[in-house]
Amino acid sequence: MAEPRKKLVMVGNGMAGVRALEHLLKLAPEAYEITIFGAEPHPNYNRIMLSSVLVGGADLKEIVLNDWDWYEENRIKLHAGHTVTRIDTKKRKVYSREGAEAEYDVLLLATGSQPFMLPLPGADKEGVIAFRDIRDCEIMLETSQTYKNAVVIGGGLLGLEAARGLLHLGMNVSVVHINAYLMERQLDEAASKMLQAELERQGMKFLLRKQSETIYGKKRVKGLRFTDGTDVEADLIVMAVGIRPNVELARSAGLEVNRGIVVNDYLETSEPGIYAVGECAEHRGIAYGLVAPLYEQGAVLAKRLAGVETGGYEGSVTSTKLKVSGVDVFSAGRYDEPPGTRTLRYQDEIDGVYKKIVLRDDKLVGAVLFGDTSDGASLFSIMKKGESIKGREKELLLGFSAGAAPASPTSRLEAMADDEIICGCNGVSKATIAEAIQSKGCSTVGEIKACTKASGSCGGCKPLVEGLLKIYGGDAVGEPVKEGICGCTTLSRDEIVAEIKRMELKNVKEVMNVLGWNNPEGCSKCRPSLNYYLGMLWPTEYKDEKESRFTNERYHANIQKDGTYSVVPRIYGGVTSPSELKKIAEVAEKFDVPMVKFTGGQRLDLLGVKKEDLPKMWEELDMPSGHAYGKALRTVKTCVGNTFCRFGTQDSIGMGIRLEKEFERLNTPAKVKLAVSGCPRNCAEATIKDFGVVAIDGGWELHVGGNGGVHVRATDLLCVVKTEDEVVEWGGAFLQYYRENAQWNERTSVWVERVGLDSIKAALEQQEERKALYGRIRTALDHTTDPWKQIASDRELRKNFETLTPEPAVRN
Ligand SMILES: Cc1cc2nc3c(=O)[nH]c(=O)nc-3n(C[C@H](O)[C@H](O)[C@H](O)COP(=O)(O)OP(=O)(O)OC[C@H]3O[C@@H](n4cnc5c(N)ncnc54)[C@H](O)[C@@H]3O)c2cc1C
Ligand SMILES: NC(=O)c1ccc[n+]([C@@H]2O[C@H](COP(=O)([O-])OP(=O)(O)OC[C@H]3O[C@@H](n4cnc5c(N)ncnc54)[C@H](O)[C@@H]3O)[C@@H](O)[C@H]2O)c1
Ligand code: SF4
Ligand code: FES
């Protein structure tokens, strides 16, 4: 006769507990008679997706993980809407507030956490909520229909996701944060500031270093007052200041409780027969607040309950990704720099990319990525394996080996080891997904999700899963997934440009609507690229969309690591005069500029300028912008040439100044640097520039596609010409051909390699084509203005420079 099934009661019907039961049902489907008590009146749903519901990415109905039928099919008795208030450990019984009771042989506590509500006077007013469950989400959706001002307290993951949702719902959103910078538990100051700048661009306001004191209003909240006497109006306050494990039930039953319910490596509590899993459990001193470790716990617990051998749960290394569209942020392990560690950083303010890896004894112990998080999964995998990365540090930091071009997302995926984790939430490896596609016939992301769970939680790994589908799908799985310019579209750069031309699309929003963007807001990759393509295609009529540009280009100055800016006036050919130098010195003194420095491109950089001082300084300098901040013509470096140098064969200074005056203010796919040398000794280093000119006897050599940055590349010789006019015409035609054919953010060095020098030569060698290209670059140039002059003389534009939010503190 079969053994009678043991009674298993679970308290809490949330993500961690139900996942553990799913494992158990696979391992030992007949072992237990299961009863679940869940305080919420819903079946198990994906709490993580509440953030997506707010931004319209999912419907509340769509986030259910296990519907009512699942409970029936698995013969689970569910008491939905029942809160268990008492455990009798002697009688082995639990009792709910609503009057139900159940006996158990095994009791599983999976009660999760509750949001911490600041005990402020007025916190009980209508309109003060947390962001934890479906009800909170519904209140936000309803409130946004009638009220305008939302305040989110807490600038952590949850607060920012709530704030982004409320912004999407049309509310004015202010985030109140106690710290000087956002997400201080996951990010360092540099990444945090870049995050803040991007969120401000999206419309969020920040009140940093603010201590909340009182919530005021009559029945409903009207505002929030701070200890410094200031206040902010609010029709809705969302508290997102952390969570506390739900331990009261366990405590009252006499279980050992610390911050969470204390468990051993087998998830056993201090009371025999009672287990705890999920956010309510504390293992080796840690109560986790992310699903990945909770699912790992669940897998171990299921084995234990099924009588399958397990080595136990040993704790988890965690990683996080902020789920805010258009903002890529990844953090794993040590983001701070504790003693005994070594840190490597890469920061590109122009493209809004920041990468940091933290090493201890040649092992990766932490990573922070902003702007480009495509290497997050690989870094996390390496970190978890604990392998030595000696000699590979630079490659891991930059995402590609030195000297090589950055790999495409597909080749990165191909290069990943089979055991690398693709879906961090569910611990699904590349090999498991490959097997699902190749052996189990999965041909869509949905089928892979059903088969492996990958992409079923936060959804952050979906692009990787799509990529694997493309790699392993081959012909067997219908249409391969196309790689678009970013996650918002499957269209390539060429397809987009062709469609803009064909349909005469004239603004960023229109392009996204007409071409069916899957994210209506776009992201930090597609918005600036569309802005560039539109400006390139319609030079006479397109109005540049400032909001689609990065901070540096919006403020026409480079933001520095401490939040100040740098000012680089244009000094044609690097040639200045005593009176110009005096003027620069006077302005530097007047505005207390902490540092004046020569740049590598022969210009003067005024560093440490406050944002609000920028327009006044530009006005007083009365010099054109050096465009040192943008995807534009930067500098034309020159040597002294035959004017002073005894080796010089030509006037390199005159040639350089002419080129700079000809092409200044030009928007290009990526930054463009020029140089002119007066003889083949090449003192101006023209052969590592985008367009380099080297004088030879009786003429000029024109070189293209050089780069002296991360990937050093010497130029290719384009041609030799005789006159200065020809230099200008060929230079203009080359730059316009590059403008019209390169991808946004693609340097000439990468573009020349991609399309091949021969194709560029073939186009430019036809005189008619060359002259037409030069004509088009002139048209584009005729419609440019100097941004500094424009802002200095326009009161409305100047307003953008008044600081609204306090700048974060400068770290020593
Ligand atoms: C908006 C939001 C976004 C998030 N995004 C992410 C993310 O991107 N990535 C990530 O890893 N994590 C994210 N999290 C965290 C993640 O959702 C939690 O870590 C996870 O849900 C915890 O699972 P759990 O089962 O331990 O607790 P829960 O999912 O909270 O489930 C516990 C359940 O137990 C019930 N309960 C409590 N006490 C009792 C009782 N006495 N009787 C009966 N029922 C009871 C509760 O009502 C609740 O339904 C997010 C959380 C939120 C709120
Ligand atoms: N994308 C994700 O992975 C994701 C998204 C949402 C939530 N979650 C998880 O949900 C849980 C809750 O998230 P959370 O952001 O509330 O927790 P958190 O503890 O990570 O962050 C809370 C933030 O509130 C700030 N804070 C504390 N007291 C404050 C005060 N009085 N005024 C203003 N700010 C104050 C803290 O400085 C901190 O940055 C966490 O476990 C988190 O990991 C994860
Ligand atoms: S490149 Fe030739 S001309 Fe120019 S400074 Fe050097 S040696 Fe003189
Ligand atoms: S990483 Fe969150 S669902 Fe895959």
Coordinates of N, CA, C and O in Angstrom, one line a residue, residues 639 647-650 677-687 693-697 699 701 703:
C639 N 51.2 71.6 -37.0 CA 52.5 71.9 -36.6 C 52.9 73.3 -37.1 O 52.1 73.9 -37.8
F647 N 62.2 72.4 -41.8 CA 61.9 71.3 -42.6 C 60.6 71.5 -43.4 O 60.3 70.7 -44.4
G648 N 59.8 72.4 -43.0 CA 58.5 72.5 -43.6 C 58.5 72.8 -45.1 O 59.2 73.6 -45.6
T649 N 57.6 72.1 -45.7 CA 57.4 72.3 -47.2 C 56.2 73.1 -47.5 O 56.1 73.7 -48.6
Q650 N 55.2 73.1 -46.6 CA 53.9 73.8 -46.9 C 53.5 74.5 -45.6 O 54.0 74.3 -44.5
S677 N 50.2 68.4 -40.9 CA 51.6 68.4 -40.7 C 52.3 69.1 -41.9 O 51.9 68.8 -43.1
G678 N 53.3 69.9 -41.6 CA 54.0 70.6 -42.7 C 55.0 69.8 -43.5 O 55.6 70.3 -44.5
C679 N 55.3 68.6 -43.1 CA 56.2 67.7 -43.9 C 56.1 66.3 -43.4 O 55.4 66.1 -42.3
P680 N 56.7 65.3 -44.0 CA 56.4 63.9 -43.6 C 56.9 63.6 -42.2 O 56.6 62.5 -41.7
R681 N 57.7 64.5 -41.6 CA 58.1 64.2 -40.2 C 56.8 64.1 -39.3 O 56.8 63.6 -38.2
N682 N 55.8 64.8 -39.7 CA 54.4 64.6 -39.2 C 54.3 64.9 -37.7 O 53.8 64.1 -36.9
C683 N 54.8 66.1 -37.3 CA 54.8 66.5 -35.9 C 53.4 66.6 -35.3 O 53.1 66.6 -34.1
A684 N 52.4 66.9 -36.2 CA 51.0 67.1 -35.7 C 50.3 65.7 -35.6 O 49.1 65.7 -35.3
E685 N 51.0 64.6 -35.8 CA 50.4 63.3 -35.6 C 49.2 63.1 -36.5 O 48.2 62.5 -36.0
A686 N 49.3 63.5 -37.7 CA 48.1 63.5 -38.6 C 47.7 62.1 -39.0 O 46.5 61.8 -39.4
T687 N 48.5 61.1 -38.8 CA 48.2 59.7 -39.2 C 47.5 58.9 -38.1 O 47.3 57.7 -38.2
V693 N 46.2 65.4 -42.8 CA 46.8 66.0 -44.0 C 48.3 66.1 -43.7 O 48.7 66.7 -42.7
V694 N 49.1 65.6 -44.6 CA 50.6 65.6 -44.5 C 51.2 66.2 -45.7 O 50.9 65.7 -46.8
A695 N 51.9 67.3 -45.5 CA 52.5 68.0 -46.7 C 53.7 67.2 -47.2 O 54.4 66.6 -46.5
I696 N 53.7 67.1 -48.6 CA 54.9 66.5 -49.2 C 55.4 67.5 -50.3 O 54.6 68.5 -50.5
D697 N 56.5 67.2 -50.9 CA 56.9 68.2 -51.9 C 55.9 68.4 -53.0 O 55.5 67.4 -53.6
G699 N 52.7 69.0 -52.8 CA 51.3 68.6 -52.6 C 51.0 68.2 -51.2 O 51.7 68.5 -50.3
E701 N 49.3 64.8 -48.8 CA 48.7 63.5 -48.7 C 47.5 63.6 -47.8 O 47.6 64.2 -46.8
H703 N 45.0 61.5 -45.5 CA 44.9 60.2 -44.8 C 43.5 60.1 -44.0 O 43.1 61.1 -43.5

